[in-house]
Short mmCIF file of C-alpha atoms and ligand atoms in Angstrom, two decimals:
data_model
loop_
_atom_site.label_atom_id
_atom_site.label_comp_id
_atom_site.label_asym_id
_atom_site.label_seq_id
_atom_site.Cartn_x
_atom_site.Cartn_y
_atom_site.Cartn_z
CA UNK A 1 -15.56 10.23 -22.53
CA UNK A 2 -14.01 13.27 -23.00
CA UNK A 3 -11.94 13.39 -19.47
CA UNK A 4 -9.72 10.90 -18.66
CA UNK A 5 -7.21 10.54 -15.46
CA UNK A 6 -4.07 9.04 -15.47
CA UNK A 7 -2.91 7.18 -12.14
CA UNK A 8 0.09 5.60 -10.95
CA UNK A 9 -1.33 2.22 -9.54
CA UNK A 10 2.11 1.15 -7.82
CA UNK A 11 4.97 3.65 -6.22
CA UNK A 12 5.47 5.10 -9.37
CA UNK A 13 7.60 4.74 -12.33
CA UNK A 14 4.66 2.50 -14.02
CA UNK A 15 5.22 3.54 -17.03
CA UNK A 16 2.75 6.52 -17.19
CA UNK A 17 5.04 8.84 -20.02
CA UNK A 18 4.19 6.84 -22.70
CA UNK A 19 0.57 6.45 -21.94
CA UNK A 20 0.04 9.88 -21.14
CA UNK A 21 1.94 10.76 -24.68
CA UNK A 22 -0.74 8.21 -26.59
CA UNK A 23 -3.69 9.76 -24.83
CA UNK A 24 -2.37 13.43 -24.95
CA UNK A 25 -1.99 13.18 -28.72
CA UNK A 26 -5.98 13.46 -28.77
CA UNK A 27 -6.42 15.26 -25.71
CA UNK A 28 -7.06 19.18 -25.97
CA UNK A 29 -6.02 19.69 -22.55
CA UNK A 30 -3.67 18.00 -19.97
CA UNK A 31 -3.59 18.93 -16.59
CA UNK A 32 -0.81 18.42 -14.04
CA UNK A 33 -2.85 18.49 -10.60
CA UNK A 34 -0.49 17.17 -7.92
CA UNK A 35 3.06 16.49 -7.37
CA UNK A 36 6.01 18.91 -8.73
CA UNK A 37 9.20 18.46 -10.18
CA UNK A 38 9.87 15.31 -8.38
CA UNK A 39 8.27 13.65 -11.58
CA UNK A 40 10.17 12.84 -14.45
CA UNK A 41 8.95 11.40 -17.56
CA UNK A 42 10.67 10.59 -21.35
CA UNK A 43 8.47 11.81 -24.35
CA UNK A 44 10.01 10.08 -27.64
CA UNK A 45 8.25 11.70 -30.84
CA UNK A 46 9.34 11.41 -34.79
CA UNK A 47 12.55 10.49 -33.03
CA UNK A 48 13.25 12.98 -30.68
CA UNK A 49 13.07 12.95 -27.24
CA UNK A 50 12.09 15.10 -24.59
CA UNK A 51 12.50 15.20 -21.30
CA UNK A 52 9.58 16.30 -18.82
CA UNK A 53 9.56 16.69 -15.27
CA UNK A 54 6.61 19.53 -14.22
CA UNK A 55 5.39 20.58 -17.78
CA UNK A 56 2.47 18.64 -18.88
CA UNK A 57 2.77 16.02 -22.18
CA UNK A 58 0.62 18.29 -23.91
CA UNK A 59 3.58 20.97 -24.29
CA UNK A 60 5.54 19.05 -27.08
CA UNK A 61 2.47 19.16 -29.57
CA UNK A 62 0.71 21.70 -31.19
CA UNK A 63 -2.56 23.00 -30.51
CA UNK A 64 -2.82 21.75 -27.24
CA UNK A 65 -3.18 23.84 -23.85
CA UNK A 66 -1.28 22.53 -20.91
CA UNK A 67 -2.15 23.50 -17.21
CA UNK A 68 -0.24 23.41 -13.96
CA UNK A 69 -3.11 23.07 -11.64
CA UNK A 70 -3.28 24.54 -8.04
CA UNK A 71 -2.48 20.94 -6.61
CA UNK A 72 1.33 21.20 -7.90
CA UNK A 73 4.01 22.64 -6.56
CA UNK A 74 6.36 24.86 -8.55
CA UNK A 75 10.16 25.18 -8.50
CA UNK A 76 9.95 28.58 -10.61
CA UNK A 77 13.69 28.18 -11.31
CA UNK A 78 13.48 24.56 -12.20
CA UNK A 79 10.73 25.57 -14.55
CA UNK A 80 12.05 28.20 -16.57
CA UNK A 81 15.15 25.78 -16.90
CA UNK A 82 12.94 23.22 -18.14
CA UNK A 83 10.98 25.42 -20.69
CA UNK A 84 14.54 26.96 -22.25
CA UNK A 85 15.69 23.35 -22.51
CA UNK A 86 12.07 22.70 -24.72
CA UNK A 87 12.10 25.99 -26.47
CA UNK A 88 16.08 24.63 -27.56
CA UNK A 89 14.20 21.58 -29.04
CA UNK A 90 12.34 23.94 -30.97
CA UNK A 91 8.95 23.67 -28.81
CA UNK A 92 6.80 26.87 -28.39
CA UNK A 93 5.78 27.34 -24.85
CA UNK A 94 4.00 30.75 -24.51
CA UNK A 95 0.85 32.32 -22.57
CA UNK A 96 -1.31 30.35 -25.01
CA UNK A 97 -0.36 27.14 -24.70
CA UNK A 98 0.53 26.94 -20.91
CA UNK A 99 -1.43 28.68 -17.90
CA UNK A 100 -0.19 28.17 -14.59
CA UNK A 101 -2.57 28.38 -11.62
CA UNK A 102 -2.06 31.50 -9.95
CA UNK A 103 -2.58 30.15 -6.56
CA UNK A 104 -0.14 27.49 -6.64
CA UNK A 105 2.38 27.20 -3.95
CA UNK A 106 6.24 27.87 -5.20
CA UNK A 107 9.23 25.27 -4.01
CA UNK A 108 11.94 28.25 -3.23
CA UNK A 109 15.39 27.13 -2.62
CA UNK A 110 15.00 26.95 1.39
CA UNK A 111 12.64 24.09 0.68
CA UNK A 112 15.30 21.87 -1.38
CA UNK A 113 18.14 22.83 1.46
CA UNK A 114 15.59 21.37 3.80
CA UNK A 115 14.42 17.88 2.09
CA UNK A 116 18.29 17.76 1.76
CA UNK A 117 19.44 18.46 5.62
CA UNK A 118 16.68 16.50 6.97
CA UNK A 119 17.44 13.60 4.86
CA UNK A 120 20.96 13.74 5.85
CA UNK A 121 20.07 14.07 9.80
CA UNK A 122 17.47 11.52 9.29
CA UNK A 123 20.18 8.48 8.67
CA UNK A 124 19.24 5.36 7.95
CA UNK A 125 15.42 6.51 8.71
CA UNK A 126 15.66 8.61 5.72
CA UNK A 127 12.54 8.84 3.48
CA UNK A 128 14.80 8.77 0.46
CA UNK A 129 13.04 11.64 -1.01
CA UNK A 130 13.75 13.31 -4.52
CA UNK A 131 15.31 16.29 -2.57
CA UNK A 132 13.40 18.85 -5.05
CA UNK A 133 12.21 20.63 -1.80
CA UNK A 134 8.22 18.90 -2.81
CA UNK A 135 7.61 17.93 0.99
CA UNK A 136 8.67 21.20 2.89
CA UNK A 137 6.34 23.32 0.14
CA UNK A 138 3.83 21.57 0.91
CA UNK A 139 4.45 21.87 4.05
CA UNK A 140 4.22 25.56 4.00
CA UNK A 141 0.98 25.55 2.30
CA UNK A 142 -0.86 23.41 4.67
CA UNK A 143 0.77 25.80 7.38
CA UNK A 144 -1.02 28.85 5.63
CA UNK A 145 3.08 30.66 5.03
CA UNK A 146 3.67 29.61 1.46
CA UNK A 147 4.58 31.83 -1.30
CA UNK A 148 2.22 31.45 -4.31
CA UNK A 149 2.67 32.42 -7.47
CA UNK A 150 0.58 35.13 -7.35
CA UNK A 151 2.32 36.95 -4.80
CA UNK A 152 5.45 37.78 -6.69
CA UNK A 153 2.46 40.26 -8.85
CA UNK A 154 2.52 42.48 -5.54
CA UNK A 155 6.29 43.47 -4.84
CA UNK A 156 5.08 46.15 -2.34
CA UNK A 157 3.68 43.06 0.08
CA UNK A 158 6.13 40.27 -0.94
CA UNK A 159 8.53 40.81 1.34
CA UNK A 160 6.13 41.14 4.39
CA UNK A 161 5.06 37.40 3.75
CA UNK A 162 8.64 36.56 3.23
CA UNK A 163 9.88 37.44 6.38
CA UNK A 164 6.53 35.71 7.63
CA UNK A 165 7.94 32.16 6.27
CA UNK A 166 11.12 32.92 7.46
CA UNK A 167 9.88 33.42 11.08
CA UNK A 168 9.24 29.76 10.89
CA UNK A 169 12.57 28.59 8.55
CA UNK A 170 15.32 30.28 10.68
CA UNK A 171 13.79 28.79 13.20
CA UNK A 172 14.17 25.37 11.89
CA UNK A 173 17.64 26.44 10.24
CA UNK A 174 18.84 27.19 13.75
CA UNK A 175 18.10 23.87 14.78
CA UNK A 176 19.59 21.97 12.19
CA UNK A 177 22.74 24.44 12.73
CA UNK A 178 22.86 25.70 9.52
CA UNK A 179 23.12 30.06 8.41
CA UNK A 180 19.85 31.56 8.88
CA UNK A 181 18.14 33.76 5.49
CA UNK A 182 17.80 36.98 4.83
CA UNK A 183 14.25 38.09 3.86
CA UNK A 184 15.70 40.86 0.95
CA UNK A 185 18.47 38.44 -0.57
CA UNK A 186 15.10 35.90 -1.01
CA UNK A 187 12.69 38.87 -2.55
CA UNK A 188 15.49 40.06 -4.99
CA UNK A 189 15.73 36.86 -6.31
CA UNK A 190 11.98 36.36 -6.26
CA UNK A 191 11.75 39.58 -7.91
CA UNK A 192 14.36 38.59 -10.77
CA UNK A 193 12.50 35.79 -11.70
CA UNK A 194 8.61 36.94 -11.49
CA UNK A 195 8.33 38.50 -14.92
CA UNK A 196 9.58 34.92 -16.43
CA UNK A 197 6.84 33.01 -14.39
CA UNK A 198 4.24 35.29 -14.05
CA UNK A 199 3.11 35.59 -17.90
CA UNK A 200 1.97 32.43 -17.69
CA UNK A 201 0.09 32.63 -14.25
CA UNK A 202 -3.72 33.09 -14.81
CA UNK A 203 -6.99 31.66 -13.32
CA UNK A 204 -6.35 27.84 -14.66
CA UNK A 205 -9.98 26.48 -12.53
CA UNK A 206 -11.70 28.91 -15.08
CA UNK A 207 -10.07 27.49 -18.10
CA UNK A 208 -10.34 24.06 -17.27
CA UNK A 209 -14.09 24.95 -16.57
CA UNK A 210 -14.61 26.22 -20.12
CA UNK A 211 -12.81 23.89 -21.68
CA UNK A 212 -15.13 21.36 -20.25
CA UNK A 213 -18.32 23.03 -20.89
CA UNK A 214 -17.10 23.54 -25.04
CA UNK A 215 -16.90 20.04 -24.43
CA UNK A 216 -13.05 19.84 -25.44
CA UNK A 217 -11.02 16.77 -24.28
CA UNK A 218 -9.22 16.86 -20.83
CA UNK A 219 -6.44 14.36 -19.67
CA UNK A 220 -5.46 14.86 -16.44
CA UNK A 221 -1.99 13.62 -15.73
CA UNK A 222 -1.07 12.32 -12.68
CA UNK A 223 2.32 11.75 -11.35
CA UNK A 224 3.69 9.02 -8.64
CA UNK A 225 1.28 6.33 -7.89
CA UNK A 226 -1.12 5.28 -5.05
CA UNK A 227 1.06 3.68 -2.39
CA UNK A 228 3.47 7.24 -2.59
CA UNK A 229 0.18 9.11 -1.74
CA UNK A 230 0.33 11.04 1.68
CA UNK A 231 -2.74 9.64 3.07
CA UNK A 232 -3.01 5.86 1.35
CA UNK A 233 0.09 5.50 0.87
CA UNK A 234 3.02 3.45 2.40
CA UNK A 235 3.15 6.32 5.30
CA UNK A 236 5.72 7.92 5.83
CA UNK A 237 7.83 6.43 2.85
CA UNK A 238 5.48 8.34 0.56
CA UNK A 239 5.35 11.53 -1.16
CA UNK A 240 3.84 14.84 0.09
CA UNK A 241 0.60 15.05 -1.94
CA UNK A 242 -2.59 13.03 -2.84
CA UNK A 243 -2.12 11.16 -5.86
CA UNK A 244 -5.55 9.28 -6.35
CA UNK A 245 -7.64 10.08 -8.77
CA UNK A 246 -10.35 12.00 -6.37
CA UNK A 247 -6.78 15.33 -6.44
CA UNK A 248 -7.50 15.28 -10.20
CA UNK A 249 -10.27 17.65 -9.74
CA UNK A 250 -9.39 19.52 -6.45
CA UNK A 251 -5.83 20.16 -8.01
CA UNK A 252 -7.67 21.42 -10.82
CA UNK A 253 -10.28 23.50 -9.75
CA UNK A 254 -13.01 20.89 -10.87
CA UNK A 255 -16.00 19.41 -8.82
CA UNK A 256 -15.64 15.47 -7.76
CA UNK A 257 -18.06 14.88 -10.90
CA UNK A 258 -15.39 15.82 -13.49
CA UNK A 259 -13.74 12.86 -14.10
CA UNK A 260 -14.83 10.54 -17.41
CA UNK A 261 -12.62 7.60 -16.98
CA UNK A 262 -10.05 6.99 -14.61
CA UNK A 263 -7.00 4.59 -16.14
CA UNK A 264 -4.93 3.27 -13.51
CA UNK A 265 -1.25 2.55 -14.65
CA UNK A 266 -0.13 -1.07 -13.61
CA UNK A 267 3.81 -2.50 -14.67
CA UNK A 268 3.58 -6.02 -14.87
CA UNK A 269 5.79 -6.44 -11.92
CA UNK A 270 7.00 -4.40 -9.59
CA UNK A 271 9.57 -1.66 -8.70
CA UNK A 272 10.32 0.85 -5.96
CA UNK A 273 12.83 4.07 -5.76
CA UNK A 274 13.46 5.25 -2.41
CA UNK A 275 12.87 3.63 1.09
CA UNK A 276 10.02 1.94 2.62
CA UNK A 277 7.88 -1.60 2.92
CA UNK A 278 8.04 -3.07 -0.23
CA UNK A 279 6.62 -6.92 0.09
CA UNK A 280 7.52 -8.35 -2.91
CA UNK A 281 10.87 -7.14 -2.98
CA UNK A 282 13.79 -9.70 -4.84
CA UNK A 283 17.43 -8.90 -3.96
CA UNK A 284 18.13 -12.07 -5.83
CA UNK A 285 19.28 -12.81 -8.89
CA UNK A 286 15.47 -12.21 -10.05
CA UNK A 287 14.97 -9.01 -9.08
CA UNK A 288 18.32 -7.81 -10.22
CA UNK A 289 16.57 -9.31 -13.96
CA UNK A 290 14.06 -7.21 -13.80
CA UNK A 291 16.08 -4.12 -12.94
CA UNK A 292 18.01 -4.98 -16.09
CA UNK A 293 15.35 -5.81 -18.53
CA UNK A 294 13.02 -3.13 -17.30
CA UNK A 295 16.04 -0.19 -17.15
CA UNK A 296 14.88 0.30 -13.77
CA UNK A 297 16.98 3.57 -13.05
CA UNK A 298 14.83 6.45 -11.58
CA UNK A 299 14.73 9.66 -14.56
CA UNK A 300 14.94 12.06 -12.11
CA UNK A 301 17.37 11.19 -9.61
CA UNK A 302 19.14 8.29 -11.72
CA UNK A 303 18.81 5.93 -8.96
CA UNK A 304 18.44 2.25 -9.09
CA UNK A 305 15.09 1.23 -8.74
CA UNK A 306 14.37 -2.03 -5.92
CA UNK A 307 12.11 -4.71 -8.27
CA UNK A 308 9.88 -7.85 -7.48
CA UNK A 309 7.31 -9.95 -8.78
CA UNK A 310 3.66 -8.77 -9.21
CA UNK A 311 1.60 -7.98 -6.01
CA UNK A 312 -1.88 -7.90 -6.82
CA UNK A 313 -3.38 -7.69 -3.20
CA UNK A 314 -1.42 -4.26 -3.53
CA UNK A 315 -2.95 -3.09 -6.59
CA UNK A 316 -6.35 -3.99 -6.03
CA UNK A 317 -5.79 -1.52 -3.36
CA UNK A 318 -4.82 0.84 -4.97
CA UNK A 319 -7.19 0.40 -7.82
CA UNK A 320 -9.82 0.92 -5.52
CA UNK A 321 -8.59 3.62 -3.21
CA UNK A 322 -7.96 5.68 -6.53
CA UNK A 323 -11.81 5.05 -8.28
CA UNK A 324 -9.95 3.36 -11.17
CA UNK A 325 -12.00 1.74 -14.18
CA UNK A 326 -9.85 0.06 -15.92
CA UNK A 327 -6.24 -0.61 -16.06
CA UNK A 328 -3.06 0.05 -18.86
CA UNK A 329 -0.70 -3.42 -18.11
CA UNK A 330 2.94 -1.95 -18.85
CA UNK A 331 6.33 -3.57 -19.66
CA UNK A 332 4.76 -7.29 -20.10
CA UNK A 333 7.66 -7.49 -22.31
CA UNK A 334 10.09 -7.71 -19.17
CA UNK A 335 8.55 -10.79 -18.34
CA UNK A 336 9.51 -12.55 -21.78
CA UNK A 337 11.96 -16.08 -20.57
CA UNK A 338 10.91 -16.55 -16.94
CA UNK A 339 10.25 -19.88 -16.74
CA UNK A 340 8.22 -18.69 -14.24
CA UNK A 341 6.44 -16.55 -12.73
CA UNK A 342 5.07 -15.47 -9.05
CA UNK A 343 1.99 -13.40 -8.02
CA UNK A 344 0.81 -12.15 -4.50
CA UNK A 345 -1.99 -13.21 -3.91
CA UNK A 346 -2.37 -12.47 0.00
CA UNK A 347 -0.03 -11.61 2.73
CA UNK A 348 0.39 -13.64 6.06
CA UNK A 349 0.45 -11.46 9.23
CA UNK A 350 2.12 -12.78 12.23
CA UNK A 351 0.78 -16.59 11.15
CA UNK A 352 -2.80 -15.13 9.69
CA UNK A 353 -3.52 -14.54 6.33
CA UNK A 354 -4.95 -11.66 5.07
CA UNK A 355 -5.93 -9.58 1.95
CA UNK A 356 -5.26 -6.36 2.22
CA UNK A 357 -2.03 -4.14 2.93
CA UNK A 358 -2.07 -2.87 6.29
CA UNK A 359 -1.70 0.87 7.31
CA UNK A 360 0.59 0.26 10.48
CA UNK A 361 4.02 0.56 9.55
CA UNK A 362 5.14 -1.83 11.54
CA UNK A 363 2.57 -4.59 9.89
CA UNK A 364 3.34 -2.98 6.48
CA UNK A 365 7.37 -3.72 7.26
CA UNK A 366 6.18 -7.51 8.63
CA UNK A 367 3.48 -9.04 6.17
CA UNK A 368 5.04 -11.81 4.07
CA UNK A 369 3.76 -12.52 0.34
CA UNK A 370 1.88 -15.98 -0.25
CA UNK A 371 2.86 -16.49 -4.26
CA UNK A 372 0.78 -18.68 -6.45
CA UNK A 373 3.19 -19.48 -9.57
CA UNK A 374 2.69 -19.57 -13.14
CA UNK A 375 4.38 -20.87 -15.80
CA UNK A 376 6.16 -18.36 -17.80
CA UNK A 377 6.89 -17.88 -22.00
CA UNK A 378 9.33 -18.51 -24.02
CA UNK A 379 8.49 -16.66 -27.31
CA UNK A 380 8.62 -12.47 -27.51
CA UNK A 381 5.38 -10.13 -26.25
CA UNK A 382 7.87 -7.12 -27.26
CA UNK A 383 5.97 -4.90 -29.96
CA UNK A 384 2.56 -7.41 -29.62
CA UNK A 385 -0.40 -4.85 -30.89
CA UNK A 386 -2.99 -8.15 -30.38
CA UNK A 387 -4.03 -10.37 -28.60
CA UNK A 388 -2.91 -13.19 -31.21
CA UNK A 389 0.52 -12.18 -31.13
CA UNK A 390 1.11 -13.34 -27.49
CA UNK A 391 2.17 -16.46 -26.11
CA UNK A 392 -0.64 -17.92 -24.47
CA UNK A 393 0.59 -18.47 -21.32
CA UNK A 394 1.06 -14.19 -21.36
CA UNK A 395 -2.34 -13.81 -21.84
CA UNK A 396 -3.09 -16.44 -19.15
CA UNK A 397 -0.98 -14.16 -16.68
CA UNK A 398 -2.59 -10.87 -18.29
CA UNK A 399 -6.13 -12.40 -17.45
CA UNK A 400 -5.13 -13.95 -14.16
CA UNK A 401 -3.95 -10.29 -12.65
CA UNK A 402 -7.25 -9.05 -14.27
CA UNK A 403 -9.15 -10.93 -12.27
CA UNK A 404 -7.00 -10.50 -9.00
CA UNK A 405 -7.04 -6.79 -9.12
CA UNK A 406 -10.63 -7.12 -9.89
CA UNK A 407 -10.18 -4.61 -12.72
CA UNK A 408 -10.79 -4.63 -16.38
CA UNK A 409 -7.33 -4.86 -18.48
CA UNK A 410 -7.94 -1.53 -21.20
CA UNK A 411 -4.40 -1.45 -22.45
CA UNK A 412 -1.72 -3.73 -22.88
CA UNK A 413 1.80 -1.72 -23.51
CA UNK A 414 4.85 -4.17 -24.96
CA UNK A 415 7.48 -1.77 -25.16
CA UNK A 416 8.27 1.79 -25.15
CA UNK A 417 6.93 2.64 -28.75
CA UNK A 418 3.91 4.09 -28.71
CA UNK A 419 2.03 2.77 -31.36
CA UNK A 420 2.98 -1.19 -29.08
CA UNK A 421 0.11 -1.45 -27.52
CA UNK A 422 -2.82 -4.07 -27.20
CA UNK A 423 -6.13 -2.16 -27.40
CA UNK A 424 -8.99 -3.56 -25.63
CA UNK A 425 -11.05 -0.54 -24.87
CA UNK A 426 -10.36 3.39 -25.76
CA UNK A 427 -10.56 5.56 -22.51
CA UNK A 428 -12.01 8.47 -24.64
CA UNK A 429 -14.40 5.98 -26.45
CA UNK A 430 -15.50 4.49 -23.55
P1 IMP B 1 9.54 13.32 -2.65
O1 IMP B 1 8.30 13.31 -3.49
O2 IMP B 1 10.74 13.88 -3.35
O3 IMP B 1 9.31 13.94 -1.31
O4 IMP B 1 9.93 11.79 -2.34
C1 IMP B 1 9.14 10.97 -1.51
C2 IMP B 1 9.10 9.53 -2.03
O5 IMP B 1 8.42 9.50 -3.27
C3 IMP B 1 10.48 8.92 -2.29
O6 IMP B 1 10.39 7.53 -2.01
C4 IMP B 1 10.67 9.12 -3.78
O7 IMP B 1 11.55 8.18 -4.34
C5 IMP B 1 9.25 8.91 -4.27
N1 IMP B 1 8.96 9.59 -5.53
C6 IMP B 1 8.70 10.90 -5.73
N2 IMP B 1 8.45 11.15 -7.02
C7 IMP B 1 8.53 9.98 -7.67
C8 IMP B 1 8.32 9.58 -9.03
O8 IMP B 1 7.99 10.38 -9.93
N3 IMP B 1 8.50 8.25 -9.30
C9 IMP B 1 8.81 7.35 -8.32
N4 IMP B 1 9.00 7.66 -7.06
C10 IMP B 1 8.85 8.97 -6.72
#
């Protein structure tokens, strides 16, 4: 195969860096197609670590080609921050080996001041967003006022199509009682930090095109996971983009046909940062276990991360909803002394049972998990690169999710080391 897509398969935070990182190693191209700097992912290579949040994996090694698709949207402060923190590390980021879609829609500082004033207003109804500005830009694209990249090449019209957005934000800034903008003080500072953006702003669709027709490997890297996606998702605790596998090639430029194989990322249990239903949810002692053990603490925001046992009726879901072939199990290592272990299997609804999550939020906030249990291990799955170095009642719950989610187990990761993993079939070999 010589496209893969990587998908979040939960609400995120499944463990995606360190997959992405083994599959970019052999990739030629990755591809960021959705999402912005709301993403945050740890890169750990010969030692050193990197931090990532809207540059693709690809950046950190040599000879690769990264691409911010159209689907993102980009923070062009945060992003020259991020590439002088790399280029301190010592990693080359120039024209070559990062294009930028020039059509994407920029996250200006209006948009952050916004996530973080309606958040505040919103109470205890909050979304308990990032408060990168990622919903209001995306806003402003759907409403036809954004400011894309592209622009800031055409000073002489810039500021018209500032003072359009503005139209609409003062309006909202009035109501929320805070100063209104000034349409210059925004284009100066537009203008100041164009010709650090712009270099690297090019047709990415046509690159991504070529790259596929020379037959060169693409990984397109998604961020977030299914239930954060803004139509599938837990609405509205969700994010502000699509996240499924299907935005891989509209937030690249691609046709529907693009994508190889689609690897859906699934932790072993589950966690949650920000608001929203979340069925399986453990306040107890349990779930606190998990939060320890796993290092639940979000890499953007810090925050702790809610945790509870596996819910498979939510993952085949999502599995489904995002067109994925087979799954990468992650952090099976967390599970190591349980003595045991729960699954959701089903949900009951007012006194019925059913199998699926419901889009309502009110049925979403109501269903109750049925668990079936299973007895949990003793010995250590940390590090296990086979199948024979796992306790067998591990591979009992690996196979028993398998066949719950309805969805082939590809990857087993058993700890944050890349070369840990359990190898049952190669996305690009597939
Ligand atoms: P936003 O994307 O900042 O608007 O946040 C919307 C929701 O998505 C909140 O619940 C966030 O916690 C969640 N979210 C956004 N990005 C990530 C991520 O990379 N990992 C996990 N949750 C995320």
């Amino acid at each position: 195969m010589a496209d893969v897509a990587v998908i979040g398969a939960q609400w995120g935070d499944e463990g995606k860096g360190k997959l992405v990182d083994w599959l970019s190693a052999r990739a030629d191209v990755v591809v960021r197609f959705q999402g912005g700097h709301n993403a945050g992912h740890t890169l750990v290579i010969d030692g050193k670590v990197y931090k990532l949040s809207l540059l693709p994996s690809g950046i950190v090694r040599d000879g690769k080609v990264s691409v911010i698709g159209n689907g993102v949207v980009v923070d062009p402060w945060a992003l020259v921050d991020e590439m002088d923190r790399l280029r301190d590390q010592s990693i080359s980021i120039t024209p070559v080996n990062l294009v930028i879609a020039e059509n994407v829609p920029l996250i200006l500082p209006l948009h952050g001041e916004l996530d973080v004033l309606r958040e505040a207003a919103a109470g205890d109804k909050k979304i308990g967003t990032t408060k990168r500005g990622i919903g209001p830009a995306y806003e402003d694209k759907v409403g036809r006022r954004a400011i894309r990249l592209i622009d800031l090449a055409y000073p002489s019209t810039l500021k018209e199509k500032v003072e359009k957005l503005l139209t609409h934000h003062n309006a909202l800034r009035r109501g929320l009682g805070v100063k209104e903008l000034n349409p210059e003080a925004l284009v100066e500072k537009l203008k100041q930090i164009a010709p650090k953006i712009l270099p690297y702003a090019g047709p990415a669709w046509r690159l991504v095109q070529e790259a596929r027709k020379a037959g060169k490997r693409i990984l397109f890297e998604g961020a977030q996971g299914v239930l954060l996606d803004v139509d599938h998702g837990t609405y509205p605790y969700v994010t502000s983009s699509n996240v499924v596998a299907g935005q891989a090639a509209a937030g690249a430029g691609l046709g529907p046909k693009a994508l190889g194989y689609v690897l859906g990322i699934v932790k072993a249990y589950t966690t949650r940062v920000g608001e929203g239903p979340f069925p399986t949810e453990d306040e107890s002692e349990t779930g606190q276990l998990l939060g320890e053990r796993g290092r639940e603490f979000g890499t953007v925001t810090g925050r702790k991360r809610r945790c509870g046992w596996f819910d498979a009726v939510l993952v085949r879901q999502s599995l489904k909803l995002a067109g994925v072939d087979g799954i990468a199990l992650t952090k099976l290592d967390v599970l190591d002394g349980f003595n045991e272990l729960k699954v959701c299997i089903g949900y009951d609804l007012d006194g019925k049972q059913i199998d699926y999550f419901p889009a309502g939020m009110d049925a979403q906030a109501s269903v109750k998990p049925v668990y079936e249990t299973m007895p949990g291990w003793q010995g250590s799955t940390e590090g296990a690169r086979s199948w024979a170095d796992l306790p067998a009642e591990a591979v009992k719950y690996v196979r028993r999710i398998e066949e719950l989610i309805e969805c082939p187990v590809a990857l087993v990761s058993t700890s944050p080391e890349r070369e840990d993993v359990i190898l049952m079939r190669d996305p690009y070999e597939d």
